[in-house]
Coordinates of N, CA and C in Angstrom, one line a residue:
X1 N 1.2 -1.3 0.2 CA -0.1 -0.3 -0.1 C 0.6 1.2 0.1
X2 N 0.2 2.4 0.1 CA 1.5 3.5 -1.2 C 1.2 4.5 0.1
X3 N 2.2 4.6 0.6 CA 2.4 5.4 2.1 C 2.9 6.9 2.3
X4 N 3.1 8.3 1.3 CA 3.7 8.8 2.1 C 4.7 9.5 2.7
X5 N 5.5 9.4 3.7 CA 6.2 9.8 5.2 C 5.5 11.0 5.2
X6 N 5.2 11.3 6.0 CA 4.7 12.4 5.8 C 3.9 13.4 7.7
X7 N 4.1 14.8 7.7 CA 3.6 14.9 9.4 C 2.0 15.0 8.5
X8 N 1.2 14.3 9.2 CA -0.9 14.9 8.6 C -1.4 15.6 9.0
X9 N -1.4 16.7 8.8 CA -2.6 17.7 9.7 C -3.6 17.0 8.9
X10 N -4.9 17.5 8.8 CA -6.4 17.3 8.0 C -6.8 18.0 7.1
X11 N -7.5 17.7 6.5 CA -7.8 18.2 4.8 C -8.7 19.3 5.2
X12 N -9.3 18.9 6.2 CA -10.3 20.1 6.3 C -10.4 21.7 6.5
X13 N -8.5 21.8 7.0 CA -8.1 22.9 7.3 C -7.9 23.8 6.7
X14 N -9.0 23.3 4.8 CA -8.6 24.6 3.3 C -8.3 26.0 3.3
X15 N -8.8 26.7 4.2 CA -8.5 27.9 4.3 C -6.9 28.1 4.2
X16 N -7.1 27.7 5.8 CA -5.2 28.7 6.3 C -4.5 29.1 5.5
X17 N -3.9 27.3 4.3 CA -3.1 27.9 3.3 C -3.3 28.8 2.2
X18 N -4.9 28.6 2.1 CA -5.1 30.2 0.7 C -4.8 31.5 1.8
X19 N -5.7 31.1 2.5 CA -5.6 32.3 3.1 C -3.8 32.8 3.0
X20 N -2.5 32.3 3.8 CA -1.5 32.6 4.4 C -0.7 32.8 2.8
X21 N -1.1 32.2 1.5 CA -0.9 33.0 0.2 C -1.4 34.0 0.1
X22 N -2.7 34.0 0.0 CA -3.2 35.4 -0.4 C -2.3 37.4 0.6
X23 N -2.2 36.4 1.7 CA -1.5 37.5 2.6 C 0.1 38.1 1.8
X24 N 0.6 36.5 1.7 CA 1.6 36.5 1.3 C 2.1 37.6 -0.6
X25 N 1.2 37.8 -1.1 CA 1.0 37.4 -2.7 C 0.2 39.0 -1.9
X26 N -0.3 40.0 -0.9 CA -0.2 41.0 -1.3 C 0.9 42.2 -1.3
X27 N 1.7 41.2 -0.7 CA 2.9 42.3 -0.6 C 3.6 42.6 -1.9
X28 N 3.1 42.3 -3.4 CA 2.8 42.5 -4.5 C 2.0 44.7 -4.6
X29 N 1.3 44.8 -3.6 CA 0.4 45.1 -3.2 C 2.2 46.6 -2.9
X30 N 1.9 47.9 -3.0 CA 2.9 48.8 -2.9 C 2.8 49.5 -2.9
X31 N 3.6 51.4 -1.6 CA 4.2 52.2 -2.3 C 4.7 52.5 -3.7
X32 N 4.6 53.5 -4.8 CA 5.7 53.7 -5.5 C 6.0 55.0 -5.9
X33 N 7.9 55.4 -6.3 CA 8.5 56.0 -5.9 C 8.9 55.7 -7.6
X34 N 8.6 57.6 -8.7 CA 8.9 57.3 -9.7 C 9.9 58.2 -9.4
X35 N 11.3 58.2 -10.3 CA 12.4 59.1 -9.4 C 12.1 60.3 -11.0
X36 N 12.2 61.1 -10.7 CA 13.0 62.3 -12.3 C 13.3 61.5 -13.9
X37 N 14.5 59.9 -13.7 CA 14.9 59.0 -14.5 C 14.6 58.1 -14.8
X38 N 12.9 58.2 -14.3 CA 12.2 57.3 -15.3 C 12.1 55.9 -14.3
X39 N 13.0 56.1 -13.4 CA 12.7 54.2 -12.6 C 11.9 54.3 -11.5
X40 N 11.2 52.5 -10.9 CA 10.3 53.1 -9.9 C 11.1 52.2 -9.1
X41 N 10.9 53.3 -7.8 CA 11.7 52.0 -6.0 C 9.4 52.3 -5.8
X42 N 9.8 50.0 -6.0 CA 8.6 49.9 -5.3 C 8.7 49.3 -3.7
X43 N 8.1 49.6 -2.1 CA 7.8 49.0 -1.3 C 7.4 49.5 -0.8
X44 N 8.5 50.0 0.8 CA 6.8 50.4 2.1 C 7.6 52.2 2.7
X45 N 7.0 53.1 2.3 CA 7.7 54.2 2.4 C 7.4 54.2 4.1
X46 N 8.7 54.4 5.1 CA 8.1 54.5 6.2 C 8.7 55.3 6.7
X47 N 9.0 57.2 5.5 CA 9.3 58.2 6.9 C 9.5 59.2 5.5
X48 N 8.5 60.2 5.0 CA 9.7 61.7 4.7 C 9.5 62.8 4.7
X49 N 10.7 63.6 4.0 CA 10.5 65.2 4.6 C 10.7 65.6 3.2
X50 N 11.5 66.5 3.7 CA 11.7 67.7 2.9 C 12.6 67.3 2.2
X51 N 14.0 66.5 2.8 CA 14.7 66.8 2.3 C 15.0 65.1 1.5
X52 N 14.5 64.3 1.7 CA 14.5 62.8 1.1 C 13.0 61.7 1.6
X53 N 13.2 60.6 0.6 CA 11.9 59.4 1.0 C 12.3 58.5 1.0
X54 N 11.9 58.0 2.8 CA 13.3 57.1 3.3 C 11.8 55.2 3.2
X55 N 12.0 54.7 2.0 CA 11.7 53.0 1.0 C 12.2 52.0 2.0
X56 N 11.4 50.8 2.3 CA 12.2 49.8 2.4 C 11.3 49.1 1.1
X57 N 12.7 48.7 0.2 CA 12.3 47.2 -1.2 C 12.3 46.2 -0.3
X58 N 12.0 45.4 -0.8 CA 11.9 43.7 -0.2 C 12.9 43.3 -2.2
X59 N 14.2 43.1 -1.2 CA 15.3 42.5 -2.5 C 14.5 41.4 -2.6
X60 N 14.8 40.3 -2.2 CA 13.8 39.1 -2.0 C 13.4 38.6 -1.0
X61 N 13.4 37.0 -1.8 CA 12.2 36.1 -0.6 C 12.9 36.7 1.6
X62 N 12.0 36.9 2.1 CA 13.3 37.7 3.7 C 13.6 38.6 3.4
X63 N 14.3 39.0 2.8 CA 15.4 39.6 3.5 C 14.2 41.6 2.3
X64 N 14.7 43.0 2.7 CA 13.9 43.9 2.9 C 15.6 44.4 2.9
X65 N 15.4 46.0 2.2 CA 17.0 47.1 2.3 C 15.8 47.7 2.5
X66 N 16.7 49.1 3.4 CA 15.8 50.6 3.9 C 16.9 51.7 2.6
X67 N 16.0 51.8 1.2 CA 16.2 52.8 0.8 C 16.4 54.5 0.9
X68 N 17.3 56.0 0.9 CA 16.9 56.8 1.0 C 17.0 57.7 -0.3
X69 N 16.4 57.7 -0.8 CA 16.4 59.1 -1.9 C 16.0 60.3 -2.2
X70 N 16.8 60.8 -2.2 CA 17.4 62.3 -2.0 C 15.3 62.8 -3.0
X71 N 15.2 63.9 -1.9 CA 13.9 64.8 -2.2 C 14.1 65.3 -4.2
X72 N 15.5 65.8 -4.4 CA 14.8 66.4 -5.7 C 15.2 65.2 -7.0
X73 N 15.7 64.1 -6.5 CA 15.9 62.7 -7.3 C 13.7 62.4 -7.8
X74 N 13.4 62.8 -6.5 CA 11.6 62.4 -7.2 C 10.9 63.2 -7.7
X75 N 9.9 62.7 -8.6 CA 9.3 63.1 -9.9 C 7.8 63.0 -9.0
X76 N 7.0 61.7 -8.4 CA 5.8 61.8 -8.0 C 5.6 60.6 -7.2
X77 N 5.3 60.0 -6.0 CA 4.9 59.4 -5.0 C 4.1 58.7 -5.3
X78 N 3.1 57.3 -5.4 CA 2.4 57.4 -4.3 C 1.8 55.8 -3.9
X79 N 1.1 56.3 -2.8 CA 1.0 55.8 -1.9 C -0.2 54.9 -2.0
X80 N -1.4 53.7 -1.4 CA -1.0 53.1 -1.0 C -2.1 53.0 -0.3
X81 N -3.9 53.1 -0.1 CA -4.7 52.8 0.8 C -4.4 52.9 1.9
X82 N -5.1 52.5 2.8 CA -5.1 51.1 4.5 C -5.0 50.1 4.0
X83 N -6.6 49.5 3.0 CA -7.6 48.5 3.4 C -7.1 48.1 2.0
X84 N -6.1 49.0 0.9 CA -5.5 47.6 -0.2 C -5.2 46.3 0.3
X85 N -3.7 46.5 1.3 CA -3.3 45.2 1.2 C -4.5 44.6 2.3
X86 N -5.1 44.7 2.8 CA -5.7 43.2 3.1 C -7.2 43.5 2.3
X87 N -7.4 44.2 1.6 CA -8.6 43.5 0.5 C -8.4 42.5 -0.4
X88 N -6.7 42.4 -1.1 CA -5.9 42.0 -1.8 C -6.2 39.9 -1.5
X89 N -5.8 40.9 0.4 CA -5.7 39.4 0.8 C -7.0 38.4 1.2
X90 N -8.2 40.1 0.6 CA -9.3 38.3 0.7 C -10.1 38.0 -0.3
X91 N -10.0 39.4 -1.6 CA -10.8 39.6 -2.3 C -11.5 38.3 -3.7
X92 N -10.6 36.9 -3.4 CA -10.6 36.0 -3.6 C -11.2 34.5 -3.3
X93 N -12.1 35.2 -2.1 CA -11.8 33.9 -1.3 C -13.1 34.0 -2.1
X94 N -13.6 32.7 -2.6 CA -15.1 32.9 -2.8 C -15.4 30.9 -2.6
X95 N -16.0 30.0 -2.2 CA -16.8 28.7 -2.3 C -16.2 28.5 -3.8
X96 N -15.8 27.6 -3.4 CA -14.8 26.4 -4.1 C -16.4 24.8 -5.1
X97 N -15.7 24.7 -5.7 CA -16.5 23.2 -6.6 C -17.7 22.8 -5.7
X98 N -16.5 22.3 -4.4 CA -17.2 21.8 -3.6 C -17.4 21.9 -1.7
X99 N -18.6 21.8 -1.0 CA -18.6 22.2 -0.3 C -17.6 22.1 1.1
X100 N -17.6 22.8 2.5 CA -16.6 22.3 3.5 C -17.7 21.8 4.8
X101 N -16.8 21.4 5.8 CA -17.6 20.7 6.5 C -18.2 22.2 7.2
X102 N -18.8 22.5 7.5 CA -19.8 23.5 8.6 C -18.4 25.0 9.3
X103 N -17.9 24.2 9.7 CA -17.2 25.1 10.6 C -15.6 25.4 10.4
X104 N -15.7 25.2 8.6 CA -14.3 25.6 8.1 C -14.8 26.9 7.9
X105 N -16.1 27.2 7.7 CA -16.5 28.0 7.2 C -16.7 30.2 7.8
X106 N -16.2 29.4 9.4 CA -16.2 30.2 9.6 C -14.9 30.9 9.6
X107 N -13.8 30.0 8.9 CA -12.4 31.0 9.5 C -12.6 31.9 8.4
X108 N -13.6 31.7 7.2 CA -13.4 32.5 6.2 C -14.4 34.2 6.3
X109 N -15.5 33.7 7.6 CA -16.8 34.6 7.4 C -15.6 35.8 8.6
X110 N -15.0 34.8 9.1 CA -14.3 35.6 10.3 C -13.0 36.7 9.9
X111 N -12.6 36.5 8.5 CA -11.8 36.9 8.3 C -12.0 38.2 7.1
X112 N -13.4 38.2 6.8 CA -14.3 38.9 5.9 C -15.0 39.6 6.9
X113 N -15.6 39.9 7.9 CA -15.6 40.7 9.3 C -15.3 41.5 9.8
X114 N -14.1 41.0 9.6 CA -13.1 42.3 10.4 C -12.6 42.6 9.1
X115 N -12.0 43.0 8.1 CA -11.7 44.5 6.6 C -13.5 44.5 7.2
X116 N -14.8 44.2 7.4 CA -15.4 44.8 6.7 C -15.9 46.3 8.0
X117 N -14.7 45.2 9.6 CA -14.6 46.7 10.4 C -14.3 47.1 11.3
X118 N -12.5 46.8 10.3 CA -11.9 47.4 10.5 C -11.6 48.8 9.1
X119 N -12.2 48.5 8.0 CA -12.4 49.2 7.5 C -12.9 49.3 7.2
X120 N -14.4 50.2 7.0 CA -16.3 50.3 7.7 C -15.5 51.6 6.1
X121 N -14.8 52.0 6.3 CA -15.3 53.8 4.6 C -14.6 52.9 4.1
X122 N -14.2 51.9 3.7 CA -13.2 51.5 2.6 C -14.0 51.4 1.0
X123 N -14.0 51.6 0.2 CA -14.7 51.4 -1.4 C -15.2 49.8 -1.9
X124 N -14.4 49.2 -0.8 CA -14.2 47.5 -0.8 C -15.7 46.9 0.3
X125 N -16.2 47.5 1.0 CA -16.8 47.0 1.8 C -18.5 46.2 1.7
X126 N -18.9 47.0 -0.3 CA -19.5 46.8 0.0 C -19.8 45.4 -1.0
X127 N -18.6 45.4 -1.7 CA -18.1 43.9 -2.3 C -18.2 42.9 -0.8
X128 N -17.5 42.8 -0.2 CA -16.9 41.8 0.4 C -18.0 41.7 1.5
X129 N -19.0 42.5 1.8 CA -20.4 42.6 1.7 C -21.4 41.1 1.4
X130 N -20.8 41.2 0.5 CA -21.3 40.2 -0.7 C -20.9 39.2 -0.8
X131 N -19.1 39.0 -0.7 CA -18.7 37.8 -0.6 C -19.3 37.0 0.3
X132 N -19.9 37.9 1.9 CA -19.7 37.5 3.1 C -20.9 36.9 3.2
X133 N -22.1 37.3 3.0 CA -23.1 36.9 2.0 C -23.8 35.3 1.7
X134 N -23.1 35.3 0.6 CA -22.4 34.6 -0.6 C -22.1 32.9 0.6
X135 N -21.1 33.3 1.6 CA -20.8 32.1 2.4 C -21.7 32.0 3.0
X136 N -22.0 32.9 4.1 CA -23.3 33.0 4.4 C -24.0 31.9 4.9
X137 N -25.0 32.1 2.7 CA -25.8 31.6 3.1 C -25.2 29.2 2.2
X138 N -24.4 29.0 2.4 CA -23.6 28.1 1.6 C -23.7 27.6 2.4
X139 N -22.9 27.9 4.3 CA -22.5 27.7 5.2 C -24.2 27.1 6.3
X140 N -25.3 27.9 5.7 CA -26.8 27.2 6.3 C -27.2 26.0 5.8
X141 N -26.9 26.0 4.2 CA -26.6 24.6 3.6 C -26.1 23.7 3.8
X142 N -24.9 23.8 4.0 CA -24.6 22.4 4.1 C -24.8 22.0 5.9
X143 N -25.5 23.0 7.4 CA -25.4 22.8 8.5 C -26.9 22.2 7.9
X144 N -27.8 22.4 7.0 CA -29.6 21.8 6.7 C -29.1 20.8 6.5
X145 N -27.8 20.4 5.9 CA -27.0 18.2 5.8 C -27.2 18.1 4.4
X146 N -27.4 19.6 3.4 CA -27.0 19.4 1.6 C -25.4 19.8 1.5
X147 N -25.2 18.4 0.6 CA -23.6 19.0 0.5 C -23.7 19.1 -1.5
X148 N -21.9 19.9 -1.2 CA -21.6 19.5 -3.0 C -21.0 19.4 -3.6
X149 N -21.3 18.8 -4.4 CA -19.8 17.9 -5.2 C -19.5 18.3 -6.4
X150 N -18.7 18.8 -7.5 CA -18.6 19.2 -7.9 C -19.1 20.3 -9.2
X151 N -20.0 21.7 -7.6 CA -20.3 22.2 -8.3 C -22.2 21.5 -7.8
X152 N -22.2 20.7 -7.9 CA -23.9 20.8 -8.0 C -24.1 20.0 -6.4
X153 N -25.1 20.4 -6.0 CA -25.6 20.1 -4.9 C -26.6 18.9 -4.5
X154 N -26.9 18.5 -3.5 CA -26.9 17.1 -3.1 C -28.2 17.6 -2.0
X155 N -29.4 17.3 -1.6 CA -30.1 17.2 -0.8 C -29.6 16.0 -0.1
X156 N -30.3 16.6 0.7 CA -30.0 15.5 2.4 C -29.7 14.0 2.6
X157 N -30.9 13.7 1.9 CA -31.6 12.3 1.5 C -30.7 12.1 0.5
X158 N -30.2 12.6 -0.5 CA -29.3 11.8 -1.3 C -27.2 11.9 -0.7
X159 N -27.1 13.0 0.1 CA -26.0 12.5 0.2 C -25.5 11.3 2.0
X160 N -26.5 10.8 2.5 CA -26.4 10.4 3.5 C -26.3 8.5 3.0
X161 N -27.1 8.7 2.0 CA -27.0 7.4 1.1 C -25.8 7.4 0.5
X162 N -25.3 8.3 0.1 CA -23.4 7.6 0.0 C -23.1 8.8 0.4
X163 N -22.9 8.9 2.0 CA -22.0 9.8 2.3 C -20.8 9.2 2.1
X164 N -20.4 8.5 2.3 CA -19.0 7.3 2.3 C -17.9 7.3 1.2
X165 N -18.8 7.6 -0.2 CA -18.3 7.8 -1.5 C -17.7 9.2 -1.9
X166 N -19.2 10.4 -1.4 CA -19.3 11.7 -1.5 C -17.8 12.2 -0.7
X167 N -17.6 11.9 0.4 CA -16.2 12.0 1.6 C -15.3 12.3 0.7
X168 N -15.1 11.0 0.3 CA -14.1 10.2 -1.0 C -13.5 11.1 -1.4
X169 N -14.9 11.9 -2.2 CA -14.6 12.6 -3.9 C -13.7 13.3 -3.2
X170 N -14.4 14.7 -2.5 CA -14.5 15.2 -1.7 C -12.1 15.9 -1.3
X171 N -12.5 15.1 -0.8 CA -11.0 14.6 -0.5 C -9.8 15.1 -2.0
X172 N -10.4 13.2 -2.7 CA -9.7 13.3 -4.1 C -9.5 14.8 -4.5
X173 N -10.5 15.6 -5.1 CA -11.0 16.7 -4.9 C -10.1 17.3 -5.2
X174 N -9.8 17.7 -3.6 CA -9.2 19.0 -3.0 C -7.1 18.4 -2.5
X175 N -7.5 17.7 -2.9 CA -6.5 16.9 -3.1 C -5.3 16.8 -4.6
X176 N -6.3 17.7 -5.8 CA -6.4 17.4 -7.0 C -6.1 19.5 -7.6
X177 N -6.1 20.5 -6.3 CA -6.8 20.8 -6.4 C -6.1 21.7 -5.6
X178 N -4.8 21.3 -5.1 CA -3.5 21.7 -4.5 C -2.9 21.0 -5.1
X179 N -3.3 19.9 -5.7 CA -1.0 19.9 -6.3 C -1.2 21.6 -7.3
X180 N -2.4 21.6 -8.2 CA -3.0 22.2 -9.2 C -2.7 24.2 -8.6
X181 N -2.3 24.2 -7.1 CA -1.8 25.1 -6.7 C -0.4 24.6 -6.0
X182 N 0.3 24.1 -6.3 CA 1.9 24.4 -5.4 C 1.5 23.5 -4.3
X183 N 0.5 23.1 -4.1 CA 0.8 23.2 -2.9 C 1.5 21.1 -2.6
X184 N 2.1 20.8 -3.0 CA 2.6 19.3 -3.1 C 2.1 19.3 -1.4
X185 N 2.9 19.4 -0.5 CA 3.4 18.8 0.8 C 0.9 18.2 1.0
X186 N 0.6 19.1 1.2 CA -1.0 19.7 1.6 C -1.7 18.6 0.0
X187 N -1.2 18.2 -0.5 CA -1.8 17.1 -1.5 C -1.7 15.4 -1.8
X188 N -0.3 15.5 0.1 CA -0.2 14.2 -0.3 C -0.8 14.5 1.2
X189 N -1.3 15.5 2.2 CA -1.3 14.5 3.3 C -2.8 15.1 3.2
X190 N -3.2 14.7 2.6 CA -4.5 14.9 1.5 C -5.6 13.3 1.1
X191 N -3.6 13.1 0.4 CA -3.8 11.1 0.6 C -3.6 10.3 0.8
X192 N -3.4 10.7 2.5 CA -2.7 10.3 2.9 C -4.7 10.1 4.3
X193 N -5.2 11.0 4.6 CA -6.9 11.3 4.9 C -7.6 9.9 4.6
X194 N -7.2 10.6 2.9 CA -8.2 8.9 2.5 C -7.8 8.0 2.0
X195 N -6.6 7.3 2.2 CA -5.7 6.3 2.2 C -6.4 5.7 3.9
X196 N -6.5 5.9 5.0 CA -6.7 6.2 6.1 C -8.1 5.4 6.5
X197 N -9.1 6.4 6.3 CA -10.6 6.8 6.2 C -10.9 6.3 6.1
X198 N -10.5 6.9 3.8 CA -11.7 5.9 2.6 C -11.3 5.3 1.9
X199 N -10.8 4.3 2.7 CA -9.5 3.5 0.9 C -10.3 3.0 0.4
X200 N -12.0 2.7 1.1 CA -13.2 1.7 -0.4 C -13.8 2.7 -0.9
X201 N -13.1 4.6 -1.3 CA -13.4 5.0 -1.8 C -14.0 4.5 -3.7
X202 N -14.4 5.0 -4.6 CA -14.1 5.1 -6.5 C -12.8 5.4 -6.1
X203 N -12.6 6.1 -5.5 CA -11.6 7.3 -6.2 C -10.6 7.2 -5.8
X204 N -10.9 6.2 -4.7 CA -8.9 5.3 -4.7 C -8.0 5.4 -5.3
X205 N -8.0 4.5 -6.4 CA -7.7 4.2 -7.9 C -6.4 5.2 -8.3
X206 N -7.4 5.5 -8.3 CA -6.5 7.2 -9.1 C -5.7 8.0 -8.2
X207 N -6.9 8.7 -7.0 CA -5.7 8.6 -6.0 C -4.7 7.9 -5.3
X208 N -3.6 7.2 -5.4 CA -3.2 6.5 -5.6 C -1.6 6.4 -6.7
X209 N -2.1 6.5 -7.6 CA -1.9 7.5 -9.4 C -2.2 9.1 -9.1
X210 N -2.1 9.6 -8.0 CA -2.1 10.5 -8.9 C -0.9 10.8 -7.4
X211 N -1.2 10.3 -5.9 CA -0.1 10.4 -5.6 C 1.4 10.1 -5.5
X212 N 1.0 9.3 -6.8 CA 3.1 8.5 -7.1 C 3.6 9.8 -7.9
X213 N 2.1 10.4 -8.9 CA 3.3 11.5 -9.4 C 3.9 13.5 -8.3
X214 N 2.6 12.7 -7.3 CA 3.5 14.6 -6.2 C 4.6 13.8 -5.7
X215 N 4.9 12.6 -5.4 CA 6.1 12.8 -4.6 C 7.4 13.5 -5.3
X216 N 7.5 13.3 -6.6 CA 8.6 13.4 -6.8 C 8.7 14.7 -7.4
X217 N 7.9 15.7 -8.0 CA 7.8 16.4 -7.1 C 8.1 18.0 -5.4
X218 N 7.2 17.3 -4.9 CA 7.8 17.1 -4.1 C 9.4 17.4 -3.3
X219 N 9.6 16.5 -4.2 CA 11.6 16.5 -3.5 C 12.4 17.5 -4.4
X220 N 11.7 17.6 -5.4 CA 12.3 18.8 -6.2 C 11.9 19.7 -5.2
X221 N 10.6 20.3 -6.0 CA 11.0 21.3 -4.9 C 11.8 21.9 -2.8
X222 N 11.9 20.9 -2.6 CA 12.0 20.7 -1.1 C 14.2 20.6 -1.4
X223 N 14.6 19.9 -2.6 CA 15.9 20.8 -3.0 C 15.9 21.8 -3.0
X224 N 14.9 22.5 -3.9 CA 15.8 23.4 -4.3 C 15.7 25.0 -3.0
X225 N 13.9 24.2 -2.3 CA 14.0 25.4 -1.0 C 14.9 25.3 -0.2
X226 N 16.0 24.3 -0.1 CA 17.4 23.8 0.3 C 17.6 24.8 0.1
X227 N 18.4 25.1 -0.7 CA 19.7 25.7 -1.7 C 18.7 26.8 -1.6
X228 N 18.1 27.2 -1.7 CA 18.1 28.7 -1.8 C 17.9 29.4 0.1
X229 N 17.3 28.5 0.9 CA 18.0 29.2 2.6 C 18.9 29.4 2.7
X230 N 20.4 27.9 1.9 CA 21.8 28.3 2.0 C 21.6 29.8 1.7
X231 N 21.6 29.6 0.3 CA 22.2 31.0 -0.3 C 22.2 32.2 1.0
X232 N 20.6 32.4 1.3 CA 20.4 33.7 2.0 C 20.9 33.3 3.5
X233 N 21.1 32.3 3.6 CA 22.1 32.6 4.7 C 23.5 32.8 4.7
X234 N 24.0 33.0 3.4 CA 25.3 33.1 3.0 C 26.0 34.5 3.1
X235 N 24.5 35.5 1.7 CA 24.1 36.3 1.7 C 24.2 37.0 3.6

């Protein structure tokens, strides 16, 4: 029986990795200082006065550099609003093709409510409220016993009859989604859950073959991460 030797976490903690990835990607939202020679410097402006502009640049992953730019060299300064990075981190949080356990919806609604409470005057509030409504409505259906699979809702009675097979299919679908998103260790963790809890699922043989494709990619990714770490330590 194929079993990857991994540290296992629940596959239904689905939203934490997604939120983390979005938060990291929001680093692309930055203040911009345009110089008179046409160059642009992006980062976080930490201080400015009549003589200079001090900005923190992201040189590489985990490494920032503080740059002092003479005010006489500056043509234009564009600052992002305080709510923009927070909005970028949540704007793509939308229900997927498969429903989640009821408690998992709380992770998203908490993030959306936090934005609404912290940035009540943001131009994005109305859109975030619509997102929140969508998540809350889906949670109610799940609490009523319905299950969404590949975008199709199954009534409580249908879901109860096929509960075992549905759970196996949902985990396999999520495993494939994690793989497409580059979360290789998450994909293997999902496979382990499928193997331990639903080995009789119709999707299990396909999941075994899929897991065999994930392992070499994960090893290559780990090797690259190790090399990058050594390079950063050397710097």
